[in-house]
Amino acid sequence: GLKVNVGKSEIVPVGDVGDLDGLARILCCKVGTLPMRYLGMPLGAHYKDSSIWNPIIEKMEKRLAGWKMLYLSKGGRLILLKSTLSSLPTYFLSLFTIPQAVAARIERIQRNFLWGASEDVFKYPLVAWDKVCLPVECGGLGIRRVGLFNKALLGKWLWRFGKENHRLWRQVIADKYREVRGGWCTRGVRGAHSYGMWRSIKEGTEKFFSQILYNVGEGNRVRFWHDPWCGPTPLKELFPSMYDCSVSKEAWVSDLVVSNSEGGRSWNLLFRHGPQDWQATTVYSFFEFIYSSMPRGEGEDQLVWRLTTSGVFDVRSFYKLLSSPTTDAFPWECIWRTKVPKRVSFFLWTAANDGILTIDNLIKKGQFLVNRCCLCCCNGESVNHLLLHCKFSHALWCEVFAAFGIQWVMPRSVKSFFFIWRNWFGKHLSTIWNMV
């Protein structure tokens, strides 16, 4: 009982089409032109045209206009930023390469919203944006960099190209650019007519294939020496002396496997010369290694993603690889896993990053002030002094320690303070201790 709604249908020419009006009359539909919108995507527009991102920018600004930013705490802004603002461009980012200027504009909108700044109100960014975008475990807030997230999403197409062999889109790309490496990818995209979406997707090929393993079936798409099919390292790097004297350096795995009449399988490798006496151990280790990884000989060869336990490509893991976060230790559990309001955790995070607007930080930002503590009026006002070592702060901490019946020596910095504070007591009392 389903029927085509001709009132919503239109015929769109690609190139020169003769008697287009006659075709439209036969089909009882309208005549459209490119560029147009289809399923929310700009169809026929240049993929690097900044104007195709205008609807995303407008949608973000419309959301911001509906939020009462003055009445939101920084913890509330962080939740809205991660749940809504960061998600709005995802649909476009999964297909188009975002221009650098557009990415910078989106991040500027996010940064201003987080710190409460606007065209009429100036607010200091308390922590550098590069640090804000680090994972929570590395001292950031886990906000994604737009450009890197775009590359991670586009990496999904490299994975799909190697997995979806019979899809139409894959056949079109393979026919246009030609396959290499056993059909897992295409040739390098070059020339005057190569500035398309696939070229921008292929820019992540090196990083992508550095985390790929091959699950060998028949072995006709996996190179014996060059591809990591029996471990994370190719055989030519594990056994360079064997590779140097090999006759078939470019052979596929299927070319070197021989099946006998009894259903067994063995390797048939040819070398330029026999092994020397001093190579006996290497030769024995080599054959023991490849016989332990004998392919099953049936089914298709498959890609395996090294960064997930399931072996399936994951955008989150690829983004983490591209961002290469710092491995510096940070007391994130004491800050974000404590049962306190989100705005309190945000303040703790800012203090641990030495980002509170104390007088010494204001001087660094160009303000002309006298560096004197607002409480004791003796020492210079810094985050560590104001929260830990000032005589008024110290008196408050002494009251806290007396309530627990302990004595405590304050560390030098707030960050060190968080490292030694968490879970200091037993299981039940530590919950209250962490909240303090």
mmCIF file of C-alpha atoms in Angstrom, residues 9 55 74 85 88 111 123 131 141 155 163 172 204 210 218 223 237 252-253 288 296 328 345 356 375:
data_model
loop_
_atom_site.group_PDB
_atom_site.id
_atom_site.type_symbol
_atom_site.label_atom_id
_atom_site.label_comp_id
_atom_site.label_asym_id
_atom_site.label_seq_id
_atom_site.Cartn_x
_atom_site.Cartn_y
_atom_site.Cartn_z
ATOM 1 C CA SER A 9 9.951 14.175 -5.175
ATOM 2 C CA PRO A 55 23.790 25.307 9.868
ATOM 3 C CA LYS A 74 30.989 25.839 35.656
ATOM 4 C CA LEU A 85 27.596 21.212 22.189
ATOM 5 C CA LEU A 88 26.014 18.701 17.427
ATOM 6 C CA ARG A 111 35.680 27.691 25.161
ATOM 7 C CA LYS A 123 36.290 36.194 31.268
ATOM 8 C CA LYS A 131 44.975 20.955 28.678
ATOM 9 C CA LEU A 141 38.120 17.603 31.139
ATOM 10 C CA GLY A 155 39.042 6.614 10.060
ATOM 11 C CA LYS A 163 35.498 -4.893 5.619
ATOM 12 C CA VAL A 172 33.121 3.003 -6.765
ATOM 13 C CA GLY A 204 45.043 9.054 8.228
ATOM 14 C CA SER A 210 49.942 1.059 12.357
ATOM 15 C CA GLU A 218 42.851 -18.171 2.799
ATOM 16 C CA ARG A 223 51.628 -10.438 2.410
ATOM 17 C CA GLU A 237 61.399 -6.996 11.019
ATOM 18 C CA TRP A 252 51.146 -13.669 -0.291
ATOM 19 C CA VAL A 253 50.604 -16.101 2.552
ATOM 20 C CA GLU A 288 58.945 -22.746 14.874
ATOM 21 C CA ARG A 296 43.409 -22.081 8.821
ATOM 22 C CA ASP A 328 51.912 12.793 33.456
ATOM 23 C CA SER A 345 34.939 19.093 41.544
ATOM 24 C CA ILE A 356 42.478 30.048 40.132
ATOM 25 C CA LEU A 375 43.754 36.876 54.205
#
